[in-house]
Coordinates of C-alpha atoms in Angstrom, one line a residue:
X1 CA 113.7 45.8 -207.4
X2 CA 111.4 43.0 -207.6
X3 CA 112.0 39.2 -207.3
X4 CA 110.1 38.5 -210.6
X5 CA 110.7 40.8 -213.0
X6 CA 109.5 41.6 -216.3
X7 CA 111.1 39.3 -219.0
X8 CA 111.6 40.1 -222.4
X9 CA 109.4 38.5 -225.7
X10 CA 110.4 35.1 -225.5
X11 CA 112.0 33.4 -228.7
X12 CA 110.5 30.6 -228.7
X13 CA 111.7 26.9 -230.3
X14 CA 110.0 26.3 -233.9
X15 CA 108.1 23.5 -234.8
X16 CA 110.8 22.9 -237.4
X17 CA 113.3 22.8 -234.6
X18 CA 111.3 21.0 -231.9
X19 CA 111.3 18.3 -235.4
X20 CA 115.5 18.7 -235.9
X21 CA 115.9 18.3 -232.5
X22 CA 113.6 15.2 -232.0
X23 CA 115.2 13.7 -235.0
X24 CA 118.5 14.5 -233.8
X25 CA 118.3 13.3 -230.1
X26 CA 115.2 10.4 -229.9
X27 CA 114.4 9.3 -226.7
X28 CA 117.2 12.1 -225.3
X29 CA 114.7 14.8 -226.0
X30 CA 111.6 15.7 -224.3
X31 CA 108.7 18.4 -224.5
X32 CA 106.6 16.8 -221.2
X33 CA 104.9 19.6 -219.3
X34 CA 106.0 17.4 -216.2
X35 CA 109.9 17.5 -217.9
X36 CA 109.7 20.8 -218.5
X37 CA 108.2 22.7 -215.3
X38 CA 111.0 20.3 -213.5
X39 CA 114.4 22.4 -215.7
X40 CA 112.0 25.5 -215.3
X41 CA 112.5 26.3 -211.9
X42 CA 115.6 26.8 -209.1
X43 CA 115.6 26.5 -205.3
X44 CA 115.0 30.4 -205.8
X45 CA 112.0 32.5 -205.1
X46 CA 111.7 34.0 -209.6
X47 CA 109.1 32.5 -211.7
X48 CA 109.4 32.3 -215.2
X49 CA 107.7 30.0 -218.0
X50 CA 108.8 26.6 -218.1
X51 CA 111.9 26.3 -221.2
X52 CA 109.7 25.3 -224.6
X53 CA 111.9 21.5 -224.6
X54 CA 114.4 20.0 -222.8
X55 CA 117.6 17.7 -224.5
X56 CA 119.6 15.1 -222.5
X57 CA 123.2 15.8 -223.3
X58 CA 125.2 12.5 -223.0
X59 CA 128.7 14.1 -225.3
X60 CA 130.7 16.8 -226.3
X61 CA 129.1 16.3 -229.6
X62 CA 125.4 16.7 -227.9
X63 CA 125.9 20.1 -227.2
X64 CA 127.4 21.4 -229.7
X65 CA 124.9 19.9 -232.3
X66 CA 122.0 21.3 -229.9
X67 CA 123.7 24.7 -230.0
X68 CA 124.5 24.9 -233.8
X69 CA 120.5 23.7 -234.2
X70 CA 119.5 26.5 -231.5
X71 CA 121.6 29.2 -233.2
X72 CA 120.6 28.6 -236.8
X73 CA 116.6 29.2 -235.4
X74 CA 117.8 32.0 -232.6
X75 CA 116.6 30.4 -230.1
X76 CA 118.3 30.4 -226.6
X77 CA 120.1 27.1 -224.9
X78 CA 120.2 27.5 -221.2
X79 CA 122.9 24.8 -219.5
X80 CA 120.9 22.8 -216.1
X81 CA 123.0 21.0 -213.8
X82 CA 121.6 19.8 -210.6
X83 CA 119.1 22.5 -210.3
X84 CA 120.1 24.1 -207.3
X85 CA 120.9 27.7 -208.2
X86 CA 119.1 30.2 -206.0
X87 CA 119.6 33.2 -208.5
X88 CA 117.0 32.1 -211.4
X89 CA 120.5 31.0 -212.9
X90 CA 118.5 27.9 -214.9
X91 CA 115.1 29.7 -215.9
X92 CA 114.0 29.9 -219.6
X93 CA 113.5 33.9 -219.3
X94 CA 113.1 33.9 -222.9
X95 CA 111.8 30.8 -224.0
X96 CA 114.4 28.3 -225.3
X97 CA 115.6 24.9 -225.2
X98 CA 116.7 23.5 -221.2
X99 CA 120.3 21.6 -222.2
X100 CA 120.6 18.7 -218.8
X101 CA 124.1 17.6 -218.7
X102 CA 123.2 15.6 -215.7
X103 CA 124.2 12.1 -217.8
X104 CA 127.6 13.9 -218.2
X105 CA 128.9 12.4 -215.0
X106 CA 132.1 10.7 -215.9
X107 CA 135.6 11.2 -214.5
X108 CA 137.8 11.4 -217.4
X109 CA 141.3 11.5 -216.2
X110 CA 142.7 11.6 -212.1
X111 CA 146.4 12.6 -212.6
X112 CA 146.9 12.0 -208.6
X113 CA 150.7 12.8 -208.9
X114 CA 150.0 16.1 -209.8
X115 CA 146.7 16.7 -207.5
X116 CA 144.3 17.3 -210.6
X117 CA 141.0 15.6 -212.1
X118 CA 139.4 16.3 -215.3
X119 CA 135.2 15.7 -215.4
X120 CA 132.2 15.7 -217.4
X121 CA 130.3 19.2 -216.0
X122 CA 127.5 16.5 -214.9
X123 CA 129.5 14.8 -212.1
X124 CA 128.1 16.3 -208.6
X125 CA 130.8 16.9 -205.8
X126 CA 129.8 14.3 -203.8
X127 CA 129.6 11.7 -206.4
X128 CA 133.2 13.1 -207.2
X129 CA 134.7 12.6 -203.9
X130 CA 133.2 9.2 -203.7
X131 CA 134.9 8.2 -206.8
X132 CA 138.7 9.0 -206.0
X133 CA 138.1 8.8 -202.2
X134 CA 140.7 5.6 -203.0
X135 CA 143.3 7.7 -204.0
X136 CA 143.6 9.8 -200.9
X137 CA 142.8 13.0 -202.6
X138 CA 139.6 15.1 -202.4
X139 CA 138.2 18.0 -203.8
X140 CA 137.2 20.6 -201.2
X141 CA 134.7 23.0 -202.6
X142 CA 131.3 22.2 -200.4
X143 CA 128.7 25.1 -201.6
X144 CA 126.6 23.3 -199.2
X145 CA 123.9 21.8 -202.1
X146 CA 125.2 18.7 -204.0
X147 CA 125.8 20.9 -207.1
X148 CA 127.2 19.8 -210.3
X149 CA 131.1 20.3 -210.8
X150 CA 129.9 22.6 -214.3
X151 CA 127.3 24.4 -212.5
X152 CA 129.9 25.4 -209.5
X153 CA 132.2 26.6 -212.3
X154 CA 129.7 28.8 -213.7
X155 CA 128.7 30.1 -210.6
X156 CA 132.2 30.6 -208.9
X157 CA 130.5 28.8 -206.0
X158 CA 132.8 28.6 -202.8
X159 CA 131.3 27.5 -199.3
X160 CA 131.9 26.2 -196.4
X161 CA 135.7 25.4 -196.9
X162 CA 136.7 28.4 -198.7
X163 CA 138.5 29.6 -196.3
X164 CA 141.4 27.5 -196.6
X165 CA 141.0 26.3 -199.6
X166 CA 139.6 28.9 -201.8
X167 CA 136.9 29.0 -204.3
X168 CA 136.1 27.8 -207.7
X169 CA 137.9 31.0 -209.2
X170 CA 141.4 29.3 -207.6
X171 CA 140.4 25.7 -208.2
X172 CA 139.7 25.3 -212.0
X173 CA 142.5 24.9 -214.3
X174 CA 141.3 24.4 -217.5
X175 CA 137.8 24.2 -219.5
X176 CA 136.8 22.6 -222.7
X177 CA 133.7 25.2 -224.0
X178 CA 131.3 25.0 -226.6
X179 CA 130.9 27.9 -227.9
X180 CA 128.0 30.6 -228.9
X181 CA 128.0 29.0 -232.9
X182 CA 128.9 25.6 -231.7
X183 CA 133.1 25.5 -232.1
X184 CA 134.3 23.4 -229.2
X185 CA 137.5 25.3 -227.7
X186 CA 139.9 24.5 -225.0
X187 CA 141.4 26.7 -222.1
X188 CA 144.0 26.5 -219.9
X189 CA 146.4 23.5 -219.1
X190 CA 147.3 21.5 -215.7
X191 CA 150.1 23.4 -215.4
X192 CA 149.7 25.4 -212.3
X193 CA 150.5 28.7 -213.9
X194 CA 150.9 30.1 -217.3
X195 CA 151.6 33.7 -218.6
X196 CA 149.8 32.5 -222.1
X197 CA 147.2 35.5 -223.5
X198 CA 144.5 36.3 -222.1
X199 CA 143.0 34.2 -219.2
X200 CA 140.3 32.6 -220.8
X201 CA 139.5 30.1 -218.0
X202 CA 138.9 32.3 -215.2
X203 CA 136.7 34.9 -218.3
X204 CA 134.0 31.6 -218.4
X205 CA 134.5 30.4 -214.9
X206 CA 131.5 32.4 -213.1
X207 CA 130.1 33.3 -216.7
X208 CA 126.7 31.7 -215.6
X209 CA 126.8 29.8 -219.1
X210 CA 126.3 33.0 -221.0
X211 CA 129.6 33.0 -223.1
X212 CA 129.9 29.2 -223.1
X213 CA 129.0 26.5 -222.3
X214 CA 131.1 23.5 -220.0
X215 CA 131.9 20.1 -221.7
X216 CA 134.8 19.7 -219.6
X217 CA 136.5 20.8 -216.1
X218 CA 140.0 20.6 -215.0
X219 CA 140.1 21.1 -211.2
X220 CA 142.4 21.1 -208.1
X221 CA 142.3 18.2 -205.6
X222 CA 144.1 18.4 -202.1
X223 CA 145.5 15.3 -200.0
X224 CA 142.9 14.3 -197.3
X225 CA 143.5 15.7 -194.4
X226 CA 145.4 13.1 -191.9
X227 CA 143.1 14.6 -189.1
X228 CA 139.7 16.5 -189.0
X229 CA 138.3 18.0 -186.1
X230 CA 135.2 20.0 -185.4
X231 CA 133.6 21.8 -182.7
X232 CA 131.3 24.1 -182.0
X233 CA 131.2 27.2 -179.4
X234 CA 128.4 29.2 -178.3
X235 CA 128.5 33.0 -177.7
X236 CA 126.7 35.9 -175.7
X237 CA 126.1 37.8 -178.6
X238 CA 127.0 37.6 -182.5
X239 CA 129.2 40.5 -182.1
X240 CA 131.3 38.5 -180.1
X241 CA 131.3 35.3 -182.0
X242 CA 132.2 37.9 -185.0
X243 CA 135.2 38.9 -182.9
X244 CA 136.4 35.9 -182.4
X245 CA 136.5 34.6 -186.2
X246 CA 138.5 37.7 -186.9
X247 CA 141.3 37.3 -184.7
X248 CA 141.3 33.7 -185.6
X249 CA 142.0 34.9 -189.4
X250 CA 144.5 37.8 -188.2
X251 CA 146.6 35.4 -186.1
X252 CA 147.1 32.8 -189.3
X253 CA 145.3 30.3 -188.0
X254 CA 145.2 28.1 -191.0
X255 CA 141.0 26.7 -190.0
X256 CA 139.2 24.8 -192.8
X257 CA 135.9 25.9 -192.0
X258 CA 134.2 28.1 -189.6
X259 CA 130.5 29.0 -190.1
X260 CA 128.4 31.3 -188.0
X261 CA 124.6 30.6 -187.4
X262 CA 122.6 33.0 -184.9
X263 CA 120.5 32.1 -182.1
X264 CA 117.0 31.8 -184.5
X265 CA 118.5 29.8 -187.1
X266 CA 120.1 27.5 -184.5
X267 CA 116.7 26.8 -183.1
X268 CA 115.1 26.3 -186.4
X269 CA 118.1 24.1 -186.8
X270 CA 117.2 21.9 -183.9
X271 CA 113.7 22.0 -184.3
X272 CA 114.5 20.7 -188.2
X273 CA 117.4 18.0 -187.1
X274 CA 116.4 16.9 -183.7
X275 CA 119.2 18.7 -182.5
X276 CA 119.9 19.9 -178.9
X277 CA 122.5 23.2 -179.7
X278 CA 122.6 25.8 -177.2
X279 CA 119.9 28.2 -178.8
X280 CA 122.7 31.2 -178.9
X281 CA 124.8 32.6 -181.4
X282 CA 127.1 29.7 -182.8
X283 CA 130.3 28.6 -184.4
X284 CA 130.6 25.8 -186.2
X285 CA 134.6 25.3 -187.1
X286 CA 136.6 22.8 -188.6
X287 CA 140.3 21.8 -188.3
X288 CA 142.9 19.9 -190.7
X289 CA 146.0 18.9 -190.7
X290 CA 148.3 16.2 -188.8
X291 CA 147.2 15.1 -185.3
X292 CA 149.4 17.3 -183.8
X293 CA 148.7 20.8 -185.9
X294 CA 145.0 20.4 -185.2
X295 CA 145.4 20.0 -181.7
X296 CA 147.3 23.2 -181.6
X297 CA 145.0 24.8 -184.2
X298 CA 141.7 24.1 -181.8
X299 CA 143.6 24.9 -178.3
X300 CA 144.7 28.2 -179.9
X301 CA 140.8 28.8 -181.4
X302 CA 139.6 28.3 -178.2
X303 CA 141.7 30.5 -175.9
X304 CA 140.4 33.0 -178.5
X305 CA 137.0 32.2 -178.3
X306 CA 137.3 32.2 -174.5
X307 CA 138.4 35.8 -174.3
X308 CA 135.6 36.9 -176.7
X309 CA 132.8 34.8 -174.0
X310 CA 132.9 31.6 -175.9
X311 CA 131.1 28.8 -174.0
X312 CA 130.2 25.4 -174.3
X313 CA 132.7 24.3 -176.2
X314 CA 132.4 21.0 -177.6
X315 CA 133.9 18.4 -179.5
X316 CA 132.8 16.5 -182.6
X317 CA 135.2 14.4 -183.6
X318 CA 134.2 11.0 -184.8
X319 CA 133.2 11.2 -188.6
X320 CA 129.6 10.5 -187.5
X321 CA 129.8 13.6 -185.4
X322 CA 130.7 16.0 -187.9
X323 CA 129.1 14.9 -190.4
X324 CA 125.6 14.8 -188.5
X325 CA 126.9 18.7 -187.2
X326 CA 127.5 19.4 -190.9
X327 CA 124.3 18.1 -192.5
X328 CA 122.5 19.8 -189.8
X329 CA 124.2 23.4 -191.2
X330 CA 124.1 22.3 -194.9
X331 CA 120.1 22.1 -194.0
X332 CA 119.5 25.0 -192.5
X333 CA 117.6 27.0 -195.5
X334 CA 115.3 23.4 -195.6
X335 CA 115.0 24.3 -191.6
X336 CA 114.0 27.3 -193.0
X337 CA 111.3 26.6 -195.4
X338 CA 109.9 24.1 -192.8
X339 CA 109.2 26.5 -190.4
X340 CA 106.8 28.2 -192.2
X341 CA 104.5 25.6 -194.3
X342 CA 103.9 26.8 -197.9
X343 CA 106.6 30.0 -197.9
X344 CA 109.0 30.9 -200.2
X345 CA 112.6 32.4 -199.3
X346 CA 114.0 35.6 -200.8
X347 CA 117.6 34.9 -200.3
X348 CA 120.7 36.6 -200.9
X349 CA 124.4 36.8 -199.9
X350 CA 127.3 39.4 -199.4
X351 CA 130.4 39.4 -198.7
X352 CA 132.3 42.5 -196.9
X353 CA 136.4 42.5 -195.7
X354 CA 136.1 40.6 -192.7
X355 CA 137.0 43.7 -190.5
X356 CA 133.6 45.3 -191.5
X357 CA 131.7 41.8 -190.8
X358 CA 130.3 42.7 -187.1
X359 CA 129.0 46.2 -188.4
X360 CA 127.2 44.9 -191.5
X361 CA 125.8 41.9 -189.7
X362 CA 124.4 43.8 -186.6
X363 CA 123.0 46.2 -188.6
X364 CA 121.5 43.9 -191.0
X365 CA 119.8 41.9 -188.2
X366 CA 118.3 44.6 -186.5
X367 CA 116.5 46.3 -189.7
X368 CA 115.5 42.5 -190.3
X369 CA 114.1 41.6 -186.6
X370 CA 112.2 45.3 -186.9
X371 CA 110.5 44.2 -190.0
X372 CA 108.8 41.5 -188.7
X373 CA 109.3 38.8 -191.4
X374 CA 110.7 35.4 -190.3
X375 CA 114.1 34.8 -191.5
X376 CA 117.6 32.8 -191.0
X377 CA 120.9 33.7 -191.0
X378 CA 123.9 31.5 -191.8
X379 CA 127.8 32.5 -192.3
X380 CA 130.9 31.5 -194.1
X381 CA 132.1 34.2 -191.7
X382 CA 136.0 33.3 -192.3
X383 CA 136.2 35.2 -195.6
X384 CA 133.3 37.6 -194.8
X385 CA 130.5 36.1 -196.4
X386 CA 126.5 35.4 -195.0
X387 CA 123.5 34.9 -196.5
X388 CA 120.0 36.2 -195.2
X389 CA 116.7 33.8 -196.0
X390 CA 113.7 36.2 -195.7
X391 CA 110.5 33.5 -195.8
X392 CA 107.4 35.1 -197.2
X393 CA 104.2 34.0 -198.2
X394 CA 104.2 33.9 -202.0
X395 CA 100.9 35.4 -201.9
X396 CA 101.2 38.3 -200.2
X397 CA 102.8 40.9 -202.0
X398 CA 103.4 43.2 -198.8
X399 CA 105.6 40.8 -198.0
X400 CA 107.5 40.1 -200.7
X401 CA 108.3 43.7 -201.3
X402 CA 109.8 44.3 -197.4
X403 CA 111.6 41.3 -198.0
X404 CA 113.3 42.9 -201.3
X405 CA 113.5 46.3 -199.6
X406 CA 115.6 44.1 -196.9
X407 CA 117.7 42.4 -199.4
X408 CA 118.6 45.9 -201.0
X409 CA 119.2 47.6 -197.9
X410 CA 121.8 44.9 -196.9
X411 CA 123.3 44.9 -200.5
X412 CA 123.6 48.6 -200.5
X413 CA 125.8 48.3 -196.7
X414 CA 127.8 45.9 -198.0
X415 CA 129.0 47.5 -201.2
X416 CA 129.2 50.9 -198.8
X417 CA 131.9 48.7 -196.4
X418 CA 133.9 48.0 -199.5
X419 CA 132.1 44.6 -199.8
X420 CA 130.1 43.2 -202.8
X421 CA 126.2 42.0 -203.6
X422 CA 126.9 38.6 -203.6
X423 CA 129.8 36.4 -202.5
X424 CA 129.2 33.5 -204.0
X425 CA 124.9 32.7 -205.0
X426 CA 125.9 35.2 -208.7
X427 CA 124.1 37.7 -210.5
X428 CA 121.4 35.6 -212.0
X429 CA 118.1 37.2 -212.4
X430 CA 117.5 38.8 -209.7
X431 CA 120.5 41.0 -208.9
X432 CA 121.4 43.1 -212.1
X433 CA 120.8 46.4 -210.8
X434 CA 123.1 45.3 -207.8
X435 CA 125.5 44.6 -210.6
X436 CA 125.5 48.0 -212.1
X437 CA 125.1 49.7 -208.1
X438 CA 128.5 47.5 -207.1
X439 CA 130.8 47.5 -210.9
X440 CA 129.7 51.1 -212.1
X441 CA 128.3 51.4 -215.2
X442 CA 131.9 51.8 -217.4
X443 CA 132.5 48.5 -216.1
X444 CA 128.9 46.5 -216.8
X445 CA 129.1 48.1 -220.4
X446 CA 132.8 46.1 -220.5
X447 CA 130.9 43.2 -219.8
X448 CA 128.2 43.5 -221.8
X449 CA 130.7 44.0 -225.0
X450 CA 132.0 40.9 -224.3
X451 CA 128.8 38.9 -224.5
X452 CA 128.3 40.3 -227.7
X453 CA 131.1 39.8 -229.3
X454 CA 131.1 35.9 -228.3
X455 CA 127.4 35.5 -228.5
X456 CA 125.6 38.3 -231.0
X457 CA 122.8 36.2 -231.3
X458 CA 122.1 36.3 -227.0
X459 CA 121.3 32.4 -227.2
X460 CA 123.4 31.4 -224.7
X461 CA 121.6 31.6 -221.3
X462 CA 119.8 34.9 -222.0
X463 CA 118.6 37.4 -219.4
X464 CA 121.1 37.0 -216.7
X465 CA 124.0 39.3 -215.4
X466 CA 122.7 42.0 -217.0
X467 CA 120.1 43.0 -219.8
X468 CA 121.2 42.8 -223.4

């Protein structure tokens, strides 16, 4: 297993389509080095080649021109959203045109009375909740980065708040796809439930823009929450704080967020935020509702806590508060990467049923803390998912290999506790034989006949999930 593999001959753009395409799109096309190094590379640790062009998608009718064009030379089209994929979801493995649907940022319809908004795939959660923060509605999905609402969708990302509110696998209701020759198709409705053929959405949604490509997203939105709490606890030991997030789910309490960071990646935390934490194993939770359920929700939390050890528990609950507690999590990989000038991280996620969380954790830790490599640890702990960042110097190979042996050797726990190789980062690049280890071969081969059946030409974000 290596974190760059070995790519396949590249199929690379024609000068007579480098000429369609500049024809086609003007000042919307570009083949800068500077352009294209920028849509050649993720937050990940995989090189590849920078994509041969990149084109500007502004329309429905953008993308499917620059697919028909791309399909007629066999040339592959791979979708870029924001860019922050950490699974070498964006890179041009085999050459190929970058397609940015980063101008494709509108909101198209808000139906508030029936809690649904239909986007561009451009539109970044952020700048979504921004828009319709007027309308007392929000949509909850917070991977953390400020992803693109199309590149969440092709990811299945989740995050922080999944545990109340699910992931994008529950949250989108209906897609409008271009397709492998171009055809732009529609699926699903804003009904909330239909018994209509085969579920196309939820086929595409976590596709990673190999069967299709996102023109439009129907999603969920929820009612702002008339009160938000947070607080944070420290804990004796991660086995502990692990307990406690486990009764919490087994009792029903209904907690928005609760996110486990250990004693290392709290101090990197600080040391990156100007933060003062207790340098211990921590919880970060979060609490909504009406004033009165969230009070109950939090006392209840932490008479649980307390029984497990819990200390210091604190309150953040001005919107300044949380949100400086929040950024201070969402940055913890940047903590990371700061604490060792010039590194790269070799990160990965699993997820395990949450009554096998403490074993695979503590385990994973201590083979981590033996090898020697600096690392951080951060968890969406409430559904049984964390994510290990092993920072290496790119130019040491030693490294990077222990650092891959680490990432397999947690994989391979997790799937043996019932658990899978990643919970929400994907497949990408860099985790296909994880795929095959995980599914079974019966069932990768059941995926693979699908890709070629709705693209036999492979142009449609090539050399991810699995090898053609």
């Amino acid at each position: 297993m290596t974190s760059n593999p070995t790519f396949p001959p590249p199929r690379h753009a024609t000068p007579e389509l480098l000429a369609a395409l500049q024809a086609r799109f003007a000042e919307q096309f570009s083949t800068s080095q500077a352009v294209r190094e920028q849509h050649g590379r993720d937050e990940g640790s995989t090189d590849a080649p920078p994509p041969d062009a990149v084109v500007f998608a502004e329309s429905t009718q953008d993308v499917a021109d620059l697919v028909r064009l791309a399909a007629a030379h066999n040339v592959p089209v791979i979708p870029y959203g924001a860019g922050s994929s950490l699974e070498g979801h964006l890179l041009a493995t085999e050459g190929g045109i970058s397609l940015d649907v980063s101008r494709m940022n509108r909101i198209i319809s808000v139906n508030a009375d029936d809690l649904t908004v239909t986007v561009q795939p451009g539109i970044s959660r952020k700048q979504l909740n921004e828009a319709i923060k007027h309308t007392g509605l929000f949509f909850p999905i917070d991977p953390g980065a400020d992803a693109s609402i199309g590149g969440m969708a092709a990811t299945r990302a989740s995050g922080t708040n999944a545990v109340r509110y699910g992931t994008m696998r529950e949250n989108v209701l209906a897609l409008e796809v271009v397709s492998a020759s171009g055809e732009v198709i529609r699926t699903g409705t804003r009904a909330k439930k239909s018994s209509a053929g085969y579920d196309l959405t939820r086929l595409y949604v976590g596709s990673a823009g190999t069967l299709g490509i996102f023109t439009e997203v129907t999603i969920r939105l929820y009612p702002l929450p008339e009160a938000v709490s947070a607080a944070i606890c420290s804990f004796p030991s991660i086995e502990e704080a692990v307990r406690t997030v486990i009764t919490t789910i087994q009792m029903g309490v209904p907690i928005a967020r609760v996110e486990l960071l250990d004693a290392h990646t709290v101090r990197l935390v600080n040391q990156h935020s100007k933060l003062s934490l207790r340098e211990e194993p921590m919880l970060l939770m979060e609490f909504h509702g009406s004033p009165g359920s969230v009070q109950e929700q939090a006392e209840m939390v932490q008479a649980i806590a307390g029984e497990q050890g819990g200390q210091a528990f604190e309150w953040a609950n001005t919107p300044e508060e949380r949100t400086r507690l929040w950024t201070a999590r969402h940055n913890a990989y940047f903590a990371g990467i700061q604490s060792r000038p010039g590194c790269r991280a070799v990160t990965t996620d699993v997820c395990v049923p949450i009554s096998r969380l403490a074993d695979c954790l503590l385990e994973s830790l201590q083979e981590v803390e033996s090898s020697g490599l600096p690392y951080f640890l951060v968890g969406h702990v409430g559904d049984g998912n964390f994510h290990f960042g092993y920072l290496i110097d790119p130019d040491k190979d030693e490294e990077r290999t222990r650092a891959e042996a680490l990432s397999h050797q947690l994989v391979a726990r997790a799937i043996r506790m019932d658990g899978t190789c990643t919970g929400e980062h994907g497949i990408g690049t860099h985790k296909m034989d994880f795929l095959v280890e995980e599914a079974g071969a019966g069932a990768v081969a059941v995926m693979r006949s699908i890709k070629h059946a709705l693209d036999p030409q492979n142009i449609l974000n090539p050399g991810k999930i699995f090898t053609w």
